[in-house]
CSV table of C-alpha atoms in Angstrom, one decimal:
chain,number,residue,atom,x,y,z
A,64,MET,CA,207.8,181.8,116.5
A,65,SER,CA,209.1,183.4,120.0
A,66,GLY,CA,211.8,181.7,121.9
A,67,ASP,CA,215.7,182.7,121.5
A,68,ALA,CA,217.2,178.9,122.7
A,69,ASP,CA,219.1,177.1,119.8
A,70,PRO,CA,217.9,173.6,119.8
A,71,GLN,CA,221.1,171.9,118.4
A,72,SER,CA,222.6,173.3,121.5
A,73,THR,CA,221.2,170.5,123.6
A,74,ALA,CA,223.4,168.3,122.2
A,75,SER,CA,226.6,170.2,124.4
A,76,ARG,CA,224.5,170.4,127.6
A,77,PRO,CA,227.1,170.7,130.8
A,78,ASP,CA,226.3,167.0,131.6
A,79,ASP,CA,228.2,166.0,128.3
A,80,GLN,CA,231.1,167.8,129.0
A,81,THR,CA,232.7,164.9,130.2
A,82,GLY,CA,235.7,162.5,129.4
A,83,PRO,CA,236.2,159.6,127.4
A,84,GLU,CA,235.3,156.6,129.8
A,85,THR,CA,232.1,159.1,131.4
A,86,LEU,CA,228.4,158.4,130.0
A,87,THR,CA,226.9,161.4,128.2
A,88,THR,CA,223.0,161.6,127.8
A,89,ALA,CA,223.5,160.9,124.6
A,90,HIS,CA,223.9,157.5,125.8
A,91,GLY,CA,220.3,156.9,126.4
A,92,ALA,CA,219.0,158.8,123.3
A,93,GLY,CA,218.5,155.7,121.1
A,94,THR,CA,221.8,156.7,119.4
A,95,ALA,CA,224.5,154.9,118.0
A,96,GLU,CA,226.0,155.8,121.4
A,97,MET,CA,223.2,153.9,123.1
A,98,ARG,CA,223.5,150.8,121.1
A,99,ASP,CA,227.2,150.6,121.6
A,100,LEU,CA,226.6,150.6,125.1
A,101,LEU,CA,224.0,148.4,125.5
A,102,THR,CA,226.1,145.7,122.8
A,103,GLU,CA,229.6,146.3,124.9
A,104,THR,CA,228.7,147.1,128.2
A,105,VAL,CA,225.0,145.8,129.3
A,106,VAL,CA,224.4,143.2,127.5
A,107,PRO,CA,227.5,140.8,128.0
A,108,ARG,CA,227.4,141.4,131.9
A,109,LEU,CA,223.7,140.5,132.3
A,110,ALA,CA,222.8,138.1,129.8
A,111,LEU,CA,225.7,135.8,131.5
A,112,ALA,CA,223.3,135.5,134.9
A,113,GLY,CA,219.6,135.7,132.4
A,114,GLY,CA,219.7,132.6,129.8
A,115,THR,CA,216.2,132.1,128.5
A,116,ASP,CA,214.8,129.4,126.0
A,117,GLY,CA,212.6,132.0,124.8
A,118,LEU,CA,213.6,135.5,123.5
A,119,GLY,CA,216.3,137.0,125.9
A,120,LEU,CA,218.4,140.1,126.6
A,121,THR,CA,221.0,139.6,124.1
A,122,ALA,CA,217.8,139.9,121.3
A,123,LEU,CA,217.6,143.7,121.9
A,124,ASP,CA,214.0,143.3,121.1
A,125,ASP,CA,211.0,145.4,122.6
A,126,GLY,CA,210.6,142.3,125.4
A,127,ALA,CA,211.9,139.4,126.0
A,128,VAL,CA,209.5,135.8,125.4
A,129,LEU,CA,209.5,133.5,128.0
A,130,PRO,CA,208.0,129.9,126.8
A,131,THR,CA,205.5,128.4,129.3
A,132,ASP,CA,203.6,125.1,128.9
A,133,GLY,CA,200.7,127.1,127.5
A,134,ASP,CA,201.0,130.3,126.0
A,135,SER,CA,204.5,132.0,126.0
A,136,LEU,CA,204.9,135.0,128.6
A,137,VAL,CA,206.0,138.3,127.4
A,138,VAL,CA,207.4,140.9,129.7
A,139,THR,CA,208.9,144.2,129.3
A,140,THR,CA,209.8,147.3,131.2
A,141,ASP,CA,211.2,150.9,130.2
A,142,SER,CA,212.1,153.6,132.9
A,143,HIS,CA,210.3,157.4,132.0
A,144,VAL,CA,211.9,160.5,132.4
A,145,VAL,CA,210.5,164.0,130.1
A,146,ASP,CA,210.6,167.8,130.5
A,147,PRO,CA,208.8,168.9,130.7
A,148,PRO,CA,206.8,166.2,132.9
A,149,GLU,CA,203.5,167.5,131.0
A,150,PHE,CA,202.9,168.4,127.3
A,151,PRO,CA,200.8,169.1,124.7
A,152,GLY,CA,198.5,165.5,123.8
A,153,GLY,CA,199.9,163.9,127.8
A,154,ASP,CA,202.2,164.1,130.3
A,155,ILE,CA,204.7,161.4,131.6
A,156,GLY,CA,201.7,158.9,133.5
A,157,THR,CA,200.2,158.6,130.0
A,158,LEU,CA,204.2,158.5,128.2
A,159,ALA,CA,204.8,155.6,130.9
A,160,VAL,CA,201.3,153.5,130.5
A,161,ALA,CA,201.1,153.4,126.1
A,162,GLY,CA,204.8,153.3,126.2
A,163,THR,CA,204.9,149.8,128.2
A,164,VAL,CA,201.7,148.9,126.8
A,165,ASN,CA,202.9,149.5,123.1
A,166,ASP,CA,206.4,147.9,124.1
A,167,LEU,CA,204.1,144.9,124.6
A,168,ALA,CA,202.0,145.3,121.3
A,169,ALA,CA,205.3,145.1,119.2
A,170,MET,CA,206.0,142.3,120.4
A,171,GLY,CA,202.1,140.7,119.5
A,172,VAL,CA,200.4,141.3,122.9
A,173,THR,CA,197.3,142.3,122.2
A,174,GLU,CA,195.8,142.5,125.2
A,175,PRO,CA,198.3,143.2,128.0
A,176,LEU,CA,197.6,141.5,131.0
A,177,ALA,CA,199.0,144.0,133.4
A,178,LEU,CA,201.7,147.1,134.5
A,179,THR,CA,203.6,147.9,137.5
A,180,CYS,CA,204.4,151.3,138.2
A,181,GLY,CA,207.9,152.6,140.5
A,182,LEU,CA,208.4,156.5,141.3
A,183,VAL,CA,210.8,158.4,142.0
A,184,VAL,CA,210.2,161.8,143.1
A,185,GLU,CA,212.4,164.6,144.3
A,186,ALA,CA,211.9,166.2,147.0
A,187,GLY,CA,209.9,169.1,146.6
A,188,THR,CA,208.2,168.3,143.3
A,189,PRO,CA,204.2,169.9,143.7
A,190,GLU,CA,202.1,166.9,145.2
A,191,PRO,CA,199.1,167.9,142.6
A,192,LEU,CA,201.5,167.4,139.5
A,193,ILE,CA,202.1,163.6,141.3
A,194,GLU,CA,198.2,163.0,141.1
A,195,ARG,CA,198.0,164.5,137.9
A,196,VAL,CA,200.4,162.1,136.3
A,197,LEU,CA,198.9,158.9,138.3
A,198,ASP,CA,195.2,160.0,137.5
A,199,SER,CA,196.6,159.8,134.0
A,200,MET,CA,198.3,156.4,134.2
A,201,GLY,CA,194.9,154.8,136.0
A,202,ARG,CA,192.6,156.2,133.2
A,203,LEU,CA,194.5,155.0,130.4
A,204,ALA,CA,194.9,151.6,131.5
A,205,GLU,CA,191.3,151.1,132.4
A,206,THR,CA,191.2,152.4,128.8
A,207,VAL,CA,193.6,149.3,127.3
A,208,GLY,CA,191.9,146.7,129.5
A,209,THR,CA,195.2,146.2,131.7
A,210,ARG,CA,195.3,147.4,135.3
A,211,ILE,CA,198.3,148.6,137.6
A,212,VAL,CA,198.9,145.6,140.2
A,213,THR,CA,202.0,146.5,141.8
A,214,GLY,CA,204.5,148.9,142.9
A,215,ASP,CA,207.0,151.1,144.4
A,216,THR,CA,207.5,154.7,146.0
A,217,LYS,CA,210.6,156.3,146.7
A,218,VAL,CA,211.3,160.5,147.5
A,219,VAL,CA,214.4,161.7,147.2
A,220,PRO,CA,216.5,164.8,148.1
A,221,ALA,CA,216.5,167.8,146.1
A,222,GLY,CA,219.0,167.1,143.0
A,223,ASP,CA,218.9,163.2,143.3
A,224,VAL,CA,216.7,163.5,140.3
A,225,ASP,CA,215.1,166.1,138.3
A,226,GLY,CA,211.1,165.9,139.4
A,227,VAL,CA,210.0,162.8,139.1
A,228,VAL,CA,211.3,159.5,137.3
A,229,VAL,CA,208.4,156.4,136.2
A,230,ASN,CA,208.9,152.6,135.7
A,231,THR,CA,206.3,150.9,134.3
A,232,ALA,CA,207.3,146.8,133.4
A,233,GLY,CA,204.6,145.2,131.5
A,234,VAL,CA,203.1,141.1,131.2
A,235,GLY,CA,201.0,139.7,128.9
A,236,PHE,CA,200.2,136.6,126.5
A,237,VAL,CA,200.7,135.5,123.2
A,238,PRO,CA,200.5,131.8,121.8
A,239,PRO,CA,203.4,129.8,121.8
A,240,GLY,CA,205.7,130.9,118.3
A,241,ALA,CA,203.4,134.3,117.7
A,242,HIS,CA,205.7,136.6,119.1
A,243,LEU,CA,206.6,139.9,116.8
A,244,PRO,CA,210.1,140.2,116.9
A,245,THR,CA,212.7,142.9,114.9
A,246,ALA,CA,214.7,139.9,113.5
A,247,GLY,CA,211.4,138.4,111.5
A,248,LEU,CA,212.2,140.6,108.4
A,249,SER,CA,212.4,138.3,105.1
A,250,PRO,CA,213.6,139.8,101.6
A,251,GLY,CA,210.0,141.0,99.9
A,252,ASP,CA,208.4,142.2,102.8
A,253,ARG,CA,206.3,145.2,102.8
A,254,LEU,CA,207.5,147.9,105.4
A,255,LEU,CA,204.6,149.6,107.2
A,256,VAL,CA,204.2,152.7,109.2
A,257,THR,CA,200.9,153.0,111.7
A,258,GLY,CA,200.5,157.3,111.4
A,259,PRO,CA,202.5,160.3,111.1
A,260,VAL,CA,206.3,160.4,112.0
A,261,GLY,CA,208.2,163.4,114.2
A,262,ASP,CA,204.9,164.5,116.6
A,263,HIS,CA,205.9,163.5,120.1
A,264,GLY,CA,209.4,165.1,120.2
A,265,VAL,CA,208.3,168.2,118.0
A,266,ALA,CA,205.5,168.6,120.7
A,267,LEU,CA,207.9,168.5,123.4
A,268,LEU,CA,210.8,170.7,122.4
A,269,ALA,CA,208.4,173.4,121.6
A,270,GLU,CA,206.9,173.4,124.8
A,271,ARG,CA,210.0,172.7,126.8
A,272,GLU,CA,211.7,175.7,125.0
A,273,GLY,CA,208.7,178.1,124.4
A,274,PHE,CA,207.7,178.1,120.8
A,275,GLU,CA,205.1,179.4,119.2
A,276,PHE,CA,203.8,178.1,116.0
A,277,ALA,CA,201.1,178.9,114.0
A,278,THR,CA,199.6,175.4,114.1
A,279,ASP,CA,199.5,173.6,117.7
A,280,ILE,CA,201.4,170.2,117.5
A,281,GLU,CA,200.5,167.5,119.7
A,282,SER,CA,202.3,164.5,121.5
A,283,ASP,CA,201.0,161.4,119.2
A,284,VAL,CA,201.3,159.3,122.8
A,285,ALA,CA,199.2,156.4,122.8
A,286,PRO,CA,198.6,153.2,123.5
A,287,VAL,CA,198.5,151.3,119.5
A,288,ASP,CA,197.6,147.5,120.7
A,289,ASP,CA,194.8,147.4,118.6
A,290,LEU,CA,196.4,148.5,115.2
A,291,VAL,CA,198.1,145.1,115.9
A,292,ALA,CA,195.0,143.3,115.8
A,293,ALA,CA,193.5,144.7,113.0
A,294,ALA,CA,197.1,144.0,111.1
A,295,ARG,CA,197.1,140.7,112.1
A,296,GLU,CA,193.5,139.7,111.6
A,297,ALA,CA,194.0,140.8,108.2
A,298,GLY,CA,197.4,139.6,107.1
A,299,GLN,CA,200.7,137.9,107.6
A,300,VAL,CA,203.0,140.7,110.4
A,301,THR,CA,206.5,139.0,110.2
A,302,ALA,CA,208.4,141.7,112.2
A,303,ALA,CA,207.3,144.9,114.8
A,304,THR,CA,209.2,147.8,117.0
A,305,ASP,CA,207.9,151.1,117.8
A,306,PRO,CA,209.8,153.8,116.9
A,307,THR,CA,210.9,156.0,120.0
A,308,ARG,CA,214.2,157.2,121.0
A,309,GLY,CA,216.4,157.6,117.8
A,310,GLY,CA,213.2,157.8,115.6
A,311,LEU,CA,212.1,156.2,112.4
A,312,ALA,CA,215.3,155.7,111.4
A,313,THR,CA,216.7,153.9,114.5
A,314,ALA,CA,213.9,151.7,114.2
A,315,LEU,CA,214.3,150.8,110.8
A,316,ILE,CA,218.2,150.0,111.3
A,317,GLU,CA,217.1,148.1,114.1
A,318,LEU,CA,215.1,145.8,111.9
A,319,ALA,CA,217.4,145.8,109.2
A,320,THR,CA,220.2,144.1,111.3
A,321,ALA,CA,218.5,141.8,113.4
A,322,SER,CA,216.7,140.5,109.9
A,323,GLU,CA,219.5,140.7,108.3
A,324,VAL,CA,218.3,141.6,105.2
A,325,GLY,CA,218.7,145.6,103.5
A,326,ILE,CA,215.6,148.3,103.3
A,327,ASP,CA,214.8,150.2,100.3
A,328,LEU,CA,213.1,153.7,102.0
A,329,ASP,CA,210.7,155.4,100.1
A,330,GLY,CA,210.9,159.0,101.8
A,331,ARG,CA,208.1,160.5,99.5
A,332,ALA,CA,205.7,158.2,101.2
A,333,VAL,CA,206.7,158.5,105.0
A,334,PRO,CA,204.1,160.3,106.2
A,335,VAL,CA,204.7,163.9,108.1
A,336,ALA,CA,201.9,166.0,109.2
A,337,ASP,CA,202.4,169.5,107.8
A,338,PRO,CA,202.6,171.6,110.8
A,339,THR,CA,205.7,169.0,112.3
A,340,GLU,CA,207.7,168.8,109.2
A,341,SER,CA,207.3,172.7,109.3
A,342,ALA,CA,208.4,173.1,112.5
A,343,ALA,CA,211.0,170.6,112.5
A,344,ASP,CA,212.6,172.4,109.6
A,345,VAL,CA,212.6,175.8,111.3
A,346,LEU,CA,214.8,173.9,114.1
A,347,GLY,CA,216.9,172.1,112.4
A,348,LEU,CA,215.7,168.1,113.3
A,349,ASP,CA,214.9,166.0,111.1
A,350,PRO,CA,211.5,163.9,111.5
A,351,LEU,CA,212.8,160.8,110.8
A,352,ARG,CA,215.3,160.7,114.0
A,353,VAL,CA,212.5,162.1,116.2
A,354,ALA,CA,210.8,160.2,119.0
A,355,CYS,CA,207.4,158.6,118.7
A,356,GLU,CA,205.4,157.5,121.2
A,357,GLY,CA,202.1,155.8,119.3
A,358,ARG,CA,203.4,154.9,116.3
A,359,LEU,CA,204.6,151.3,115.1
A,360,VAL,CA,206.5,149.9,112.2
A,361,LEU,CA,205.4,146.5,110.9
A,362,GLY,CA,206.7,144.3,108.4
A,363,VAL,CA,204.4,143.1,106.7
A,364,ALA,CA,204.1,139.9,103.5
A,365,PRO,CA,204.1,141.4,100.4
A,366,GLU,CA,200.9,139.7,99.5
A,367,ASP,CA,198.9,140.9,102.2
A,368,ALA,CA,200.6,144.2,102.5
A,369,ALA,CA,197.7,146.4,100.8
A,370,ALA,CA,195.0,144.6,103.2
A,371,VAL,CA,197.1,145.0,106.7
A,372,ARG,CA,197.4,149.1,105.7
A,373,ASP,CA,193.6,149.1,104.9
A,374,ALA,CA,192.7,147.6,108.2
A,375,VAL,CA,195.2,149.8,110.2
A,376,ARG,CA,193.5,152.8,108.6
A,377,ALA,CA,190.4,151.9,109.5
A,378,ARG,CA,191.4,152.0,113.4
A,379,SER,CA,191.5,156.1,114.3
A,380,ALA,CA,194.9,155.9,115.3
A,381,GLY,CA,196.0,153.9,112.1
A,382,ASP,CA,194.2,156.2,109.5
A,383,GLU,CA,197.5,157.9,108.3
A,384,ALA,CA,198.9,154.4,107.8
A,385,ALA,CA,201.2,154.0,104.8
A,386,LEU,CA,203.2,151.5,103.2
A,387,ILE,CA,206.7,152.8,103.5
A,388,GLY,CA,209.5,150.2,101.7
A,389,ARG,CA,210.4,147.4,101.4
A,390,ALA,CA,213.0,144.4,102.6
A,391,VAL,CA,215.7,143.3,100.1
A,392,ASP,CA,219.0,141.2,100.1
A,393,ASP,CA,220.8,144.2,99.7
A,394,HIS,CA,223.1,146.3,101.8
A,395,THR,CA,222.4,143.8,104.9
A,396,GLY,CA,222.0,145.8,107.7
A,397,ARG,CA,221.5,149.3,106.1
A,398,VAL,CA,218.6,151.6,104.9
A,399,VAL,CA,218.9,153.1,101.5
A,400,VAL,CA,216.5,156.3,101.0
A,401,ASP,CA,214.7,157.1,97.9
A,402,THR,CA,214.2,160.9,98.4
A,403,GLY,CA,212.9,161.8,94.7
A,404,ILE,CA,215.6,163.2,93.6
A,405,GLY,CA,218.5,160.7,94.3
A,406,GLU,CA,219.2,158.3,96.9
A,407,ARG,CA,221.3,158.0,100.8
A,408,TYR,CA,221.8,155.7,103.4
A,409,LEU,CA,220.0,156.2,106.4
A,410,THR,CA,222.4,156.9,109.3
A,411,GLU,CA,221.5,156.5,113.2
A,412,ALA,CA,221.7,159.8,115.3
A,413,SER,CA,224.5,160.4,116.9
A,414,GLY,CA,224.9,162.5,120.1
A,415,GLU,CA,221.6,163.8,121.0
A,416,GLN,CA,219.0,165.9,118.9
A,417,LEU,CA,216.3,166.2,121.6
A,418,PRO,CA,216.8,165.2,125.2
A,419,ARG,CA,214.3,163.5,128.0
A,420,ILE,CA,211.6,163.1,125.6
A,421,CYS,CA,210.6,159.5,126.1
C-alpha cells in the first residue's frame, strides 16, 4: 500500500469545523445526523404540502407510491456527488442511473419506465469528462431497458460546486398494493442480502487517496432490478431497501425501525469479499457501514427463504446472495449481531466515515 492519508481524518474536514446550528457533510452521509435532519427539519416542512393517499414523504422510503385508477405510480429522485467522478468499476453516470433504477427496484419496480437527468457542472470541468459520464448514462439506461426522457443542464462559476452534480429521477409502475416498503417485515421473516457488502466505498477511498492494494477492488455499482424480479417470482418478498449511504448497518436499522420489529443478524453470514475485508481492516473501516451501489436487502417469508436465495443466486449479479438474519418480536428497532464470539447491538455510523461516495 502507498499513500499517507489517514482515512479517519475525513471525519474532521474543514467544512465540518462549524457551530452547532450549521450543517456539516455528515448530515448527508446516511448517518444518525442525517436521520435527525430528515425527521426534524425536512419532512415536517415539506410533508405538510405533499400529502398523498399512497406512500409519501413521511415513510422515508426509497420512493413514493401514488395510487391511480390502475397500477400504482412509483416516483424516486436522488442527487449524486462523488469524488473522484470516475472510479474503478464505474463513474458518476453509472452511479446515477443504477442508483435510481435500484431505488425503484427497492420499491418493487422491475421495469423502470423513464428517468430524468439534471446536470450542474462547475466551470473549468473538462468537456471529455462530461461526455464520458453522459455516454455511461446512455449505455446503462439502454441496458436496463429504460430511457432518459428529459433533463436540465447548468454550468456554474468555479467554486460554486465541486466538479459535477447529477440529479436523476425515475418513474415506474407496480400493481396496486404490490410495492415493497421498508415497513413490511414481520417477526420470523428472513433477511437476504444480494451480494458482498463494502466494495463500493472501499474502492472509492482507495482510488481517491491513491492507496494501492495487492488485489484491485472495484465498485459494485450495477442495476439490480432483475434480482427483485427473480426473488418475487420465487417467493414472497415482504420488504426491501438498498444499502447505500450508511451501508448494511443503516439499511437494517431502517428496516427494523419502520417495521417495528427487531433483527437478529448472523455477522458470520454477511458476505464480504476477502480483498475488501483486508483493505477495510487496514483503513480502519467497518464493511457493514460502508456504502454499496449494487446490492439490496430483502425481507422474505420464512417458508420461501431458501427458494428466493437460490433464485437470486442463479443471476450473475446475485451469485453470492446470502441469508443473514431474521426479524424477531424482541428489541424493536434494533439489530443484534451474533459475531460468533458474542453479541452486540449494531449501531448507525455517527459523523462521516466516507464523504461523497454516492
